[in-house]
mmCIF file of C-alpha atoms in Angstrom:
data_model
loop_
_atom_site.group_PDB
_atom_site.id
_atom_site.type_symbol
_atom_site.label_atom_id
_atom_site.label_comp_id
_atom_site.label_asym_id
_atom_site.label_seq_id
_atom_site.Cartn_x
_atom_site.Cartn_y
_atom_site.Cartn_z
ATOM 1 C CA UNK A 1 0.000 0.000 0.000
ATOM 2 C CA UNK A 2 1.264 3.452 -0.944
ATOM 3 C CA UNK A 3 0.945 6.075 1.754
ATOM 4 C CA UNK A 4 1.547 9.795 1.358
ATOM 5 C CA UNK A 5 5.031 10.803 2.289
ATOM 6 C CA UNK A 6 5.629 13.380 4.983
ATOM 7 C CA UNK A 7 7.095 15.871 2.510
ATOM 8 C CA UNK A 8 3.954 15.888 0.356
ATOM 9 C CA UNK A 9 1.302 16.691 2.978
ATOM 10 C CA UNK A 10 2.867 18.406 5.941
ATOM 11 C CA UNK A 11 0.745 19.068 9.041
ATOM 12 C CA UNK A 12 -0.307 22.595 9.812
ATOM 13 C CA UNK A 13 2.057 24.514 12.052
ATOM 14 C CA UNK A 14 1.364 26.896 14.881
ATOM 15 C CA UNK A 15 1.606 29.882 12.522
ATOM 16 C CA UNK A 16 -0.768 28.403 9.926
ATOM 17 C CA UNK A 17 -4.378 29.568 10.036
ATOM 18 C CA UNK A 18 -6.976 26.797 10.406
ATOM 19 C CA UNK A 19 -9.398 28.444 7.970
ATOM 20 C CA UNK A 20 -8.845 30.769 5.002
ATOM 21 C CA UNK A 21 -11.777 32.322 3.180
ATOM 22 C CA UNK A 22 -14.185 29.775 4.632
ATOM 23 C CA UNK A 23 -12.007 26.822 3.526
ATOM 24 C CA UNK A 24 -10.717 24.602 6.326
ATOM 25 C CA UNK A 25 -7.062 23.783 5.684
ATOM 26 C CA UNK A 26 -5.984 20.138 5.769
ATOM 27 C CA UNK A 27 -2.225 20.182 5.113
ATOM 28 C CA UNK A 28 0.689 22.222 3.774
ATOM 29 C CA UNK A 29 1.616 21.493 0.154
ATOM 30 C CA UNK A 30 4.640 23.788 -0.087
ATOM 31 C CA UNK A 31 5.950 27.341 0.036
ATOM 32 C CA UNK A 32 7.598 29.662 -2.456
ATOM 33 C CA UNK A 33 8.634 33.229 -3.080
ATOM 34 C CA UNK A 34 5.037 34.446 -3.407
ATOM 35 C CA UNK A 35 3.395 32.606 -0.550
ATOM 36 C CA UNK A 36 2.394 29.325 1.052
ATOM 37 C CA UNK A 37 0.213 26.637 -0.524
ATOM 38 C CA UNK A 38 -2.279 24.566 1.470
ATOM 39 C CA UNK A 39 -4.516 21.614 0.714
ATOM 40 C CA UNK A 40 -8.212 22.192 1.313
ATOM 41 C CA UNK A 41 -11.584 20.983 0.068
ATOM 42 C CA UNK A 42 -14.661 22.548 -1.451
ATOM 43 C CA UNK A 43 -18.023 22.051 0.314
ATOM 44 C CA UNK A 44 -18.660 19.231 -2.165
ATOM 45 C CA UNK A 45 -15.433 17.448 -1.191
ATOM 46 C CA UNK A 46 -13.244 18.327 -4.197
ATOM 47 C CA UNK A 47 -9.589 18.988 -3.263
ATOM 48 C CA UNK A 48 -8.113 22.408 -4.033
ATOM 49 C CA UNK A 49 -4.720 24.059 -3.707
ATOM 50 C CA UNK A 50 -5.053 27.327 -1.784
ATOM 51 C CA UNK A 51 -2.177 29.802 -2.008
ATOM 52 C CA UNK A 52 -1.910 32.518 0.645
ATOM 53 C CA UNK A 53 0.231 35.494 -0.385
ATOM 54 C CA UNK A 54 3.073 36.487 1.908
ATOM 55 C CA UNK A 55 2.410 39.414 4.266
ATOM 56 C CA UNK A 56 5.313 41.396 2.752
ATOM 57 C CA UNK A 57 3.496 41.553 -0.591
ATOM 58 C CA UNK A 58 0.090 42.121 0.989
ATOM 59 C CA UNK A 59 1.240 45.441 2.451
ATOM 60 C CA UNK A 60 2.239 46.850 -0.964
ATOM 61 C CA UNK A 61 -0.650 48.789 -2.611
ATOM 62 C CA UNK A 62 0.802 48.385 -6.106
ATOM 63 C CA UNK A 63 1.069 44.629 -5.654
ATOM 64 C CA UNK A 64 -2.553 44.436 -4.541
ATOM 65 C CA UNK A 65 -3.678 46.409 -7.586
ATOM 66 C CA UNK A 66 -1.801 44.176 -10.024
ATOM 67 C CA UNK A 67 -2.677 41.002 -8.150
ATOM 68 C CA UNK A 68 -6.374 41.805 -8.459
ATOM 69 C CA UNK A 69 -6.004 42.344 -12.207
ATOM 70 C CA UNK A 70 -4.064 39.118 -12.716
ATOM 71 C CA UNK A 71 -6.462 36.990 -10.681
ATOM 72 C CA UNK A 72 -9.415 38.437 -12.588
ATOM 73 C CA UNK A 73 -7.696 37.550 -15.869
ATOM 74 C CA UNK A 74 -6.632 34.106 -14.656
ATOM 75 C CA UNK A 75 -10.239 33.197 -13.821
ATOM 76 C CA UNK A 76 -11.040 33.488 -17.536
ATOM 77 C CA UNK A 77 -8.444 30.839 -18.461
ATOM 78 C CA UNK A 78 -10.239 27.539 -19.046
ATOM 79 C CA UNK A 79 -7.818 25.162 -20.730
ATOM 80 C CA UNK A 80 -7.319 21.401 -20.612
ATOM 81 C CA UNK A 81 -3.667 21.841 -19.646
ATOM 82 C CA UNK A 82 -4.094 24.466 -16.934
ATOM 83 C CA UNK A 83 -5.181 24.316 -13.289
ATOM 84 C CA UNK A 84 -8.155 26.707 -13.277
ATOM 85 C CA UNK A 85 -8.538 29.414 -10.655
ATOM 86 C CA UNK A 86 -11.824 28.742 -8.884
ATOM 87 C CA UNK A 87 -11.854 31.244 -6.018
ATOM 88 C CA UNK A 88 -9.854 34.030 -4.405
ATOM 89 C CA UNK A 89 -9.825 37.159 -2.289
ATOM 90 C CA UNK A 90 -7.697 40.090 -3.449
ATOM 91 C CA UNK A 91 -8.980 42.694 -0.968
ATOM 92 C CA UNK A 92 -8.628 40.888 2.356
ATOM 93 C CA UNK A 93 -5.949 41.395 4.970
ATOM 94 C CA UNK A 94 -3.884 38.646 3.342
ATOM 95 C CA UNK A 95 -4.822 37.901 -0.300
ATOM 96 C CA UNK A 96 -5.270 34.304 -1.446
ATOM 97 C CA UNK A 97 -6.432 32.312 -4.443
ATOM 98 C CA UNK A 98 -7.564 28.720 -4.891
ATOM 99 C CA UNK A 99 -6.979 26.478 -7.904
ATOM 100 C CA UNK A 100 -7.976 22.931 -8.704
ATOM 101 C CA UNK A 101 -5.712 20.396 -7.053
ATOM 102 C CA UNK A 102 -3.644 18.392 -9.574
ATOM 103 C CA UNK A 103 -2.648 14.941 -8.248
ATOM 104 C CA UNK A 104 0.789 14.767 -9.803
ATOM 105 C CA UNK A 105 4.387 15.754 -9.083
ATOM 106 C CA UNK A 106 5.984 18.840 -10.570
ATOM 107 C CA UNK A 107 8.412 18.379 -13.428
ATOM 108 C CA UNK A 108 11.225 19.472 -11.109
ATOM 109 C CA UNK A 109 10.325 16.856 -8.499
ATOM 110 C CA UNK A 110 9.822 14.072 -11.053
ATOM 111 C CA UNK A 111 13.182 14.666 -12.802
ATOM 112 C CA UNK A 112 14.976 14.883 -9.473
ATOM 113 C CA UNK A 113 13.560 11.485 -8.458
ATOM 114 C CA UNK A 114 13.454 9.561 -11.753
ATOM 115 C CA UNK A 115 15.723 11.403 -14.163
ATOM 116 C CA UNK A 116 15.037 12.674 -17.694
ATOM 117 C CA UNK A 117 11.909 11.827 -19.686
ATOM 118 C CA UNK A 118 11.994 9.664 -22.815
ATOM 119 C CA UNK A 119 11.491 11.315 -26.201
ATOM 120 C CA UNK A 120 7.759 10.609 -26.528
ATOM 121 C CA UNK A 121 7.012 11.901 -23.032
ATOM 122 C CA UNK A 122 9.132 15.020 -23.677
ATOM 123 C CA UNK A 123 7.223 15.733 -26.898
ATOM 124 C CA UNK A 124 3.846 15.231 -25.208
ATOM 125 C CA UNK A 125 5.000 17.525 -22.425
ATOM 126 C CA UNK A 126 6.021 20.210 -24.943
ATOM 127 C CA UNK A 127 2.752 20.148 -26.924
ATOM 128 C CA UNK A 128 0.696 20.177 -23.703
ATOM 129 C CA UNK A 129 2.542 23.179 -22.251
ATOM 130 C CA UNK A 130 2.390 24.947 -25.631
ATOM 131 C CA UNK A 131 -1.385 24.470 -25.744
ATOM 132 C CA UNK A 132 -1.685 25.782 -22.191
ATOM 133 C CA UNK A 133 0.342 28.889 -23.105
ATOM 134 C CA UNK A 134 -1.881 29.406 -26.140
ATOM 135 C CA UNK A 135 -4.959 29.606 -23.877
ATOM 136 C CA UNK A 136 -3.154 31.780 -21.323
ATOM 137 C CA UNK A 137 -1.949 34.242 -23.952
ATOM 138 C CA UNK A 138 -5.443 34.311 -25.425
ATOM 139 C CA UNK A 139 -6.668 35.726 -22.096
ATOM 140 C CA UNK A 140 -4.103 38.541 -22.305
ATOM 141 C CA UNK A 141 -1.706 37.013 -19.763
ATOM 142 C CA UNK A 142 2.033 36.387 -19.985
ATOM 143 C CA UNK A 143 3.116 33.710 -17.511
ATOM 144 C CA UNK A 144 6.555 35.261 -16.739
ATOM 145 C CA UNK A 145 7.479 32.434 -14.361
ATOM 146 C CA UNK A 146 7.233 29.256 -16.426
ATOM 147 C CA UNK A 147 9.617 26.769 -14.811
ATOM 148 C CA UNK A 148 9.664 23.039 -13.937
ATOM 149 C CA UNK A 149 8.104 23.730 -10.519
ATOM 150 C CA UNK A 150 5.062 25.295 -12.230
ATOM 151 C CA UNK A 151 4.439 22.346 -14.571
ATOM 152 C CA UNK A 152 2.621 19.450 -12.901
ATOM 153 C CA UNK A 153 2.584 15.938 -14.361
ATOM 154 C CA UNK A 154 -0.937 14.552 -14.019
ATOM 155 C CA UNK A 155 -1.976 11.109 -15.172
ATOM 156 C CA UNK A 156 -3.577 12.427 -18.350
ATOM 157 C CA UNK A 157 -1.118 15.169 -19.302
ATOM 158 C CA UNK A 158 0.769 18.188 -17.981
ATOM 159 C CA UNK A 159 -0.820 21.128 -16.151
ATOM 160 C CA UNK A 160 0.536 24.695 -16.023
ATOM 161 C CA UNK A 161 -0.067 26.578 -12.759
ATOM 162 C CA UNK A 162 0.621 30.058 -11.322
ATOM 163 C CA UNK A 163 0.177 31.799 -14.659
ATOM 164 C CA UNK A 164 0.348 35.596 -14.531
ATOM 165 C CA UNK A 165 0.833 35.839 -10.765
ATOM 166 C CA UNK A 166 4.500 36.866 -11.007
ATOM 167 C CA UNK A 167 3.549 40.074 -12.814
ATOM 168 C CA UNK A 168 1.986 41.450 -9.651
ATOM 169 C CA UNK A 169 5.372 41.336 -7.896
ATOM 170 C CA UNK A 170 7.344 43.101 -10.633
ATOM 171 C CA UNK A 171 6.555 46.616 -9.395
ATOM 172 C CA UNK A 172 7.026 45.957 -5.686
ATOM 173 C CA UNK A 173 10.054 47.100 -3.747
ATOM 174 C CA UNK A 174 10.546 43.572 -2.392
ATOM 175 C CA UNK A 175 12.022 42.229 -5.636
ATOM 176 C CA UNK A 176 15.196 44.182 -4.965
ATOM 177 C CA UNK A 177 15.553 43.353 -1.277
ATOM 178 C CA UNK A 178 16.425 39.685 -1.368
ATOM 179 C CA UNK A 179 12.951 38.297 -2.116
ATOM 180 C CA UNK A 180 13.178 36.063 -5.170
ATOM 181 C CA UNK A 181 10.141 35.783 -7.426
ATOM 182 C CA UNK A 182 10.731 33.286 -10.196
ATOM 183 C CA UNK A 183 13.795 31.183 -10.968
ATOM 184 C CA UNK A 184 16.732 32.868 -12.751
ATOM 185 C CA UNK A 185 17.732 29.554 -14.394
ATOM 186 C CA UNK A 186 14.592 29.718 -16.588
ATOM 187 C CA UNK A 187 14.340 33.435 -17.315
ATOM 188 C CA UNK A 188 14.523 34.921 -20.794
ATOM 189 C CA UNK A 189 17.284 37.408 -21.745
ATOM 190 C CA UNK A 190 14.793 40.301 -21.801
ATOM 191 C CA UNK A 191 13.757 39.461 -18.242
ATOM 192 C CA UNK A 192 17.366 39.399 -17.036
ATOM 193 C CA UNK A 193 18.029 42.729 -18.761
ATOM 194 C CA UNK A 194 14.755 44.315 -17.524
ATOM 195 C CA UNK A 195 13.459 44.566 -21.064
ATOM 196 C CA UNK A 196 9.965 44.300 -22.539
ATOM 197 C CA UNK A 197 7.992 41.190 -21.590
ATOM 198 C CA UNK A 198 5.921 39.620 -24.388
ATOM 199 C CA UNK A 199 4.413 36.178 -25.090
ATOM 200 C CA UNK A 200 7.748 35.323 -26.726
ATOM 201 C CA UNK A 201 9.220 35.418 -23.211
ATOM 202 C CA UNK A 202 7.169 32.320 -22.380
ATOM 203 C CA UNK A 203 8.374 30.642 -25.596
ATOM 204 C CA UNK A 204 11.982 30.988 -24.368
ATOM 205 C CA UNK A 205 10.936 29.381 -21.062
ATOM 206 C CA UNK A 206 9.157 26.577 -22.962
ATOM 207 C CA UNK A 207 12.422 25.775 -24.770
ATOM 208 C CA UNK A 208 14.151 25.492 -21.413
ATOM 209 C CA UNK A 209 11.324 23.282 -20.088
ATOM 210 C CA UNK A 210 11.771 20.868 -23.002
ATOM 211 C CA UNK A 211 15.552 20.800 -22.564
ATOM 212 C CA UNK A 212 15.231 20.231 -18.808
ATOM 213 C CA UNK A 213 12.779 17.346 -19.305
ATOM 214 C CA UNK A 214 14.949 15.629 -21.942
ATOM 215 C CA UNK A 215 18.367 16.303 -20.345
ATOM 216 C CA UNK A 216 17.487 16.239 -16.662
ATOM 217 C CA UNK A 217 19.309 19.544 -16.004
ATOM 218 C CA UNK A 218 18.949 23.253 -16.924
ATOM 219 C CA UNK A 219 20.172 24.204 -20.408
ATOM 220 C CA UNK A 220 22.308 27.062 -19.038
ATOM 221 C CA UNK A 221 23.826 25.006 -16.252
ATOM 222 C CA UNK A 222 23.842 25.320 -12.491
ATOM 223 C CA UNK A 223 25.451 27.895 -10.229
ATOM 224 C CA UNK A 224 24.638 31.209 -8.625
ATOM 225 C CA UNK A 225 21.836 33.363 -9.970
ATOM 226 C CA UNK A 226 24.216 36.039 -11.277
ATOM 227 C CA UNK A 227 26.350 33.489 -13.132
ATOM 228 C CA UNK A 228 23.335 31.797 -14.716
ATOM 229 C CA UNK A 229 21.764 35.112 -15.778
ATOM 230 C CA UNK A 230 25.050 36.171 -17.355
ATOM 231 C CA UNK A 231 25.143 32.972 -19.441
ATOM 232 C CA UNK A 232 21.510 33.428 -20.496
ATOM 233 C CA UNK A 233 22.233 36.940 -21.785
ATOM 234 C CA UNK A 234 25.697 36.432 -23.315
ATOM 235 C CA UNK A 235 26.303 32.702 -23.962
ATOM 236 C CA UNK A 236 24.697 29.796 -25.826
ATOM 237 C CA UNK A 237 23.007 26.979 -23.952
ATOM 238 C CA UNK A 238 24.655 23.592 -23.544
ATOM 239 C CA UNK A 239 22.499 21.210 -25.619
ATOM 240 C CA UNK A 240 25.087 18.502 -26.107
ATOM 241 C CA UNK A 241 23.082 15.995 -24.017
ATOM 242 C CA UNK A 242 19.831 16.760 -25.839
ATOM 243 C CA UNK A 243 18.479 14.152 -28.293
ATOM 244 C CA UNK A 244 19.344 15.103 -31.865
ATOM 245 C CA UNK A 245 15.725 15.291 -32.986
ATOM 246 C CA UNK A 246 14.949 17.898 -30.338
ATOM 247 C CA UNK A 247 18.006 20.109 -30.765
ATOM 248 C CA UNK A 248 16.749 22.265 -33.695
ATOM 249 C CA UNK A 249 13.401 22.929 -31.988
ATOM 250 C CA UNK A 250 14.933 23.830 -28.622
ATOM 251 C CA UNK A 251 17.621 26.020 -30.226
ATOM 252 C CA UNK A 252 14.921 27.925 -32.114
ATOM 253 C CA UNK A 253 12.985 28.575 -28.895
ATOM 254 C CA UNK A 254 16.143 29.774 -27.089
ATOM 255 C CA UNK A 255 16.963 32.539 -29.567
ATOM 256 C CA UNK A 256 18.112 35.702 -27.814
ATOM 257 C CA UNK A 257 15.985 37.896 -30.074
ATOM 258 C CA UNK A 258 12.287 37.423 -29.226
ATOM 259 C CA UNK A 259 11.345 38.046 -32.864
ATOM 260 C CA UNK A 260 13.353 34.988 -33.963
ATOM 261 C CA UNK A 261 11.475 32.553 -31.695
ATOM 262 C CA UNK A 262 8.761 30.315 -33.167
ATOM 263 C CA UNK A 263 5.065 30.712 -32.414
ATOM 264 C CA UNK A 264 3.207 28.237 -30.273
ATOM 265 C CA UNK A 265 1.400 26.837 -33.293
ATOM 266 C CA UNK A 266 4.725 26.186 -35.040
ATOM 267 C CA UNK A 267 6.057 24.436 -31.952
ATOM 268 C CA UNK A 268 3.054 22.080 -31.794
ATOM 269 C CA UNK A 269 3.308 21.262 -35.505
ATOM 270 C CA UNK A 270 7.053 20.615 -35.215
ATOM 271 C CA UNK A 271 6.549 18.205 -32.301
ATOM 272 C CA UNK A 272 4.073 16.175 -34.333
ATOM 273 C CA UNK A 273 6.609 15.993 -37.168
ATOM 274 C CA UNK A 274 9.372 14.826 -34.851
ATOM 275 C CA UNK A 275 7.330 12.077 -33.169
ATOM 276 C CA UNK A 276 7.641 8.606 -34.767
ATOM 277 C CA UNK A 277 4.099 7.803 -33.547
ATOM 278 C CA UNK A 278 0.983 10.001 -33.341
ATOM 279 C CA UNK A 279 1.008 12.139 -30.198
ATOM 280 C CA UNK A 280 -2.072 11.374 -28.076
ATOM 281 C CA UNK A 281 -2.365 12.275 -24.431
ATOM 282 C CA UNK A 282 -3.422 9.370 -22.239
ATOM 283 C CA UNK A 283 -2.621 7.435 -19.111
ATOM 284 C CA UNK A 284 0.497 5.998 -20.748
ATOM 285 C CA UNK A 285 2.135 9.311 -21.605
ATOM 286 C CA UNK A 286 4.614 8.919 -18.704
ATOM 287 C CA UNK A 287 6.940 5.995 -17.940
ATOM 288 C CA UNK A 288 5.803 3.448 -15.368
ATOM 289 C CA UNK A 289 8.447 4.709 -12.949
ATOM 290 C CA UNK A 290 6.414 7.931 -12.553
ATOM 291 C CA UNK A 291 3.207 6.089 -11.629
ATOM 292 C CA UNK A 292 4.094 5.901 -7.941
ATOM 293 C CA UNK A 293 4.562 9.686 -7.704
ATOM 294 C CA UNK A 294 1.031 10.158 -9.015
ATOM 295 C CA UNK A 295 -0.555 7.426 -6.895
ATOM 296 C CA UNK A 296 0.796 8.771 -3.629
ATOM 297 C CA UNK A 297 -0.710 12.178 -4.395
ATOM 298 C CA UNK A 298 -4.125 10.602 -4.813
ATOM 299 C CA UNK A 299 -4.166 9.453 -1.180
ATOM 300 C CA UNK A 300 -5.068 12.784 0.325
ATOM 301 C CA UNK A 301 -5.306 13.447 4.055
ATOM 302 C CA UNK A 302 -8.823 13.834 5.342
ATOM 303 C CA UNK A 303 -9.999 17.377 5.966
ATOM 304 C CA UNK A 304 -9.783 18.518 9.554
ATOM 305 C CA UNK A 305 -13.107 18.000 11.351
ATOM 306 C CA UNK A 306 -15.024 21.040 12.417
ATOM 307 C CA UNK A 307 -14.549 21.509 16.178
ATOM 308 C CA UNK A 308 -17.745 21.232 18.229
ATOM 309 C CA UNK A 309 -19.029 24.439 19.738
ATOM 310 C CA UNK A 310 -17.697 25.242 23.186
ATOM 311 C CA UNK A 311 -19.977 24.299 26.072
ATOM 312 C CA UNK A 312 -21.564 27.285 27.746
ATOM 313 C CA UNK A 313 -23.507 27.636 30.995
ATOM 314 C CA UNK A 314 -27.280 27.441 30.540
ATOM 315 C CA UNK A 315 -28.861 30.817 30.235
ATOM 316 C CA UNK A 316 -31.319 31.495 33.095
ATOM 317 C CA UNK A 317 -34.871 32.158 31.969
ATOM 318 C CA UNK A 318 -35.882 35.802 31.922
ATOM 319 C CA UNK A 319 -37.808 37.001 35.009
ATOM 320 C CA UNK A 320 -41.516 36.827 34.567
ATOM 321 C CA UNK A 321 -43.441 40.052 34.907
ATOM 322 C CA UNK A 322 -45.953 40.463 37.753
ATOM 323 C CA UNK A 323 -49.462 39.566 36.819
ATOM 324 C CA UNK A 324 -51.408 42.615 35.758
ATOM 325 C CA UNK A 325 -54.923 42.794 37.257
ATOM 326 C CA UNK A 326 -57.698 42.640 34.759
ATOM 327 C CA UNK A 327 -59.132 46.042 33.943
ATOM 328 C CA UNK A 328 -62.657 46.799 35.144
ATOM 329 C CA UNK A 329 -65.508 46.151 32.825
ATOM 330 C CA UNK A 330 -65.824 48.945 30.339
ATOM 331 C CA UNK A 331 -62.315 50.284 30.873
ATOM 332 C CA UNK A 332 -59.909 50.243 27.876
ATOM 333 C CA UNK A 333 -57.096 47.653 28.183
ATOM 334 C CA UNK A 334 -53.593 49.043 28.735
ATOM 335 C CA UNK A 335 -50.532 46.861 28.068
ATOM 336 C CA UNK A 336 -47.832 46.830 30.762
ATOM 337 C CA UNK A 337 -44.647 48.709 29.938
ATOM 338 C CA UNK A 338 -41.020 47.747 30.579
ATOM 339 C CA UNK A 339 -41.173 49.600 33.898
ATOM 340 C CA UNK A 340 -44.185 47.795 35.327
ATOM 341 C CA UNK A 341 -47.971 47.784 34.889
ATOM 342 C CA UNK A 342 -49.230 50.751 33.016
ATOM 343 C CA UNK A 343 -51.361 53.238 34.987
ATOM 344 C CA UNK A 344 -54.444 54.277 33.050
ATOM 345 C CA UNK A 345 -54.445 57.978 32.239
ATOM 346 C CA UNK A 346 -56.851 60.177 34.239
ATOM 347 C CA UNK A 347 -60.268 60.795 32.816
ATOM 348 C CA UNK A 348 -60.600 64.094 30.960
ATOM 349 C CA UNK A 349 -63.724 64.764 33.005
ATOM 350 C CA UNK A 350 -62.100 64.248 36.391
ATOM 351 C CA UNK A 351 -62.152 68.004 37.168
ATOM 352 C CA UNK A 352 -65.919 68.377 36.686
ATOM 353 C CA UNK A 353 -68.612 67.744 39.262
ATOM 354 C CA UNK A 354 -70.320 64.376 39.177
ATOM 355 C CA UNK A 355 -73.605 64.062 37.450
ATOM 356 C CA UNK A 356 -76.669 64.601 39.805
ATOM 357 C CA UNK A 357 -78.323 61.463 40.958
ATOM 358 C CA UNK A 358 -81.603 60.822 39.115
ATOM 359 C CA UNK A 359 -84.745 61.769 41.046
ATOM 360 C CA UNK A 360 -87.136 59.013 41.972
ATOM 361 C CA UNK A 361 -90.425 58.915 40.130
ATOM 362 C CA UNK A 362 -93.324 60.498 42.101
ATOM 363 C CA UNK A 363 -95.360 58.031 44.035
ATOM 364 C CA UNK A 364 -98.919 57.628 42.848
ATOM 365 C CA UNK A 365 -101.574 57.831 45.475
ATOM 366 C CA UNK A 366 -104.019 55.034 45.876
ATOM 367 C CA UNK A 367 -107.520 56.237 45.005
ATOM 368 C CA UNK A 368 -109.999 56.308 47.813
ATOM 369 C CA UNK A 369 -113.090 54.148 47.601
ATOM 370 C CA UNK A 370 -116.194 55.975 46.493
ATOM 371 C CA UNK A 371 -118.466 57.394 49.250
ATOM 372 C CA UNK A 372 -121.889 55.982 49.535
ATOM 373 C CA UNK A 373 -124.929 56.741 51.619
ATOM 374 C CA UNK A 374 -126.305 60.006 52.905
ATOM 375 C CA UNK A 375 -124.700 62.554 54.989
ATOM 376 C CA UNK A 376 -126.495 61.238 58.022
ATOM 377 C CA UNK A 377 -125.099 57.796 57.600
ATOM 378 C CA UNK A 378 -121.544 58.821 56.565
ATOM 379 C CA UNK A 379 -118.967 58.384 59.251
ATOM 380 C CA UNK A 380 -117.932 61.456 61.059
ATOM 381 C CA UNK A 381 -114.303 60.428 61.154
ATOM 382 C CA UNK A 382 -111.694 62.017 58.952
ATOM 383 C CA UNK A 383 -111.340 60.100 55.780
ATOM 384 C CA UNK A 384 -108.083 58.337 55.107
ATOM 385 C CA UNK A 385 -107.515 60.401 52.012
ATOM 386 C CA UNK A 386 -108.947 63.691 50.906
ATOM 387 C CA UNK A 387 -111.737 63.777 48.400
ATOM 388 C CA UNK A 388 -110.701 64.196 44.820
ATOM 389 C CA UNK A 389 -109.884 67.711 43.740
ATOM 390 C CA UNK A 390 -109.596 69.145 47.242
ATOM 391 C CA UNK A 391 -106.052 68.304 48.109
ATOM 392 C CA UNK A 392 -105.340 68.435 51.808
ATOM 393 C CA UNK A 393 -108.019 70.993 52.763
ATOM 394 C CA UNK A 394 -110.126 70.194 55.797
ATOM 395 C CA UNK A 395 -113.625 69.191 54.751
ATOM 396 C CA UNK A 396 -116.340 71.676 55.585
ATOM 397 C CA UNK A 397 -118.692 70.729 58.304
ATOM 398 C CA UNK A 398 -122.047 70.251 56.867
ATOM 399 C CA UNK A 399 -125.139 71.494 58.740
ATOM 400 C CA UNK A 400 -128.063 69.384 59.560
ATOM 401 C CA UNK A 401 -130.195 71.159 57.113
ATOM 402 C CA UNK A 402 -131.685 68.987 54.541
#
């Protein structure tokens, strides 16, 4: 069973953030002059390579301006031989961008472990990188930092990464203070002489990529940066170890004058002419010795689990308000306020006198029974009630006269 080596997926250190832009980091993939690269996953579980820019560059306003432009342009590059940019943040405290994860070693790592590529693999590498540059240039981008570390060897063909990002660092003050962006061994003469950068600059780097893959070493040799840059500007490359069929093509790409270098279309056509068999990308485009380097990069570490929320003391229930007595019948309801039960406002008629009490209805008098008989037989006592129409007057005493 093949297990990932420690140098491929390094654990996060104390200075590594656990989350960047909402992506939980799983491991460290590597570090370079521009920043640090981490392994993470999308919400759907797809692995991505997330590059966080170094703080020194993040504090430079000109870098931020150019970095935003380059990332916006890079998101338009959709080629079969590129690692597409899928997300990024150019305005945050520390800018970052995320690309699709390519499960394959870089050309630099593969050559260091297994040596030079055979002719067919070198030709398939050249046509794949040339097609990637064609798409990148079509988006208005010059790579500027095409080198073996930026060419990944996937199971179905090469992938070009980090295209256009080096341009953002060209105008910063850090490039002259010991911070190296790019590799001098693979620069073009116009880059070493601070000349004009054009798509032909990437063609020069492509010639060096092909020579490195077929020879197993840089075309302008090893040594200090100043010595290598001097040879690039003033001397011819050492192509004595290059296969004879590749020497004319590589020499054409490494012309000092950018106008003398071939176009990408001419390079692709020339590779097809030089190949004894039709060039078709597939799972057999690399030797079997490279299969292990690809397999071990397919066994990715699991993403870090999301930590459970910290336990907190239960929140006491809010104090219940005192019961508000029901308002009397007929009175308008008043809701209690935050400071206690609401006191009904005084009546607008409180200053006036109360209404007079209603007077009782007059009592009706019971009628007296009718008088009967003659005066002689009527009783001489005072009647219980006065006769009708007389009120309370005393009845006159009648005489005995008939």
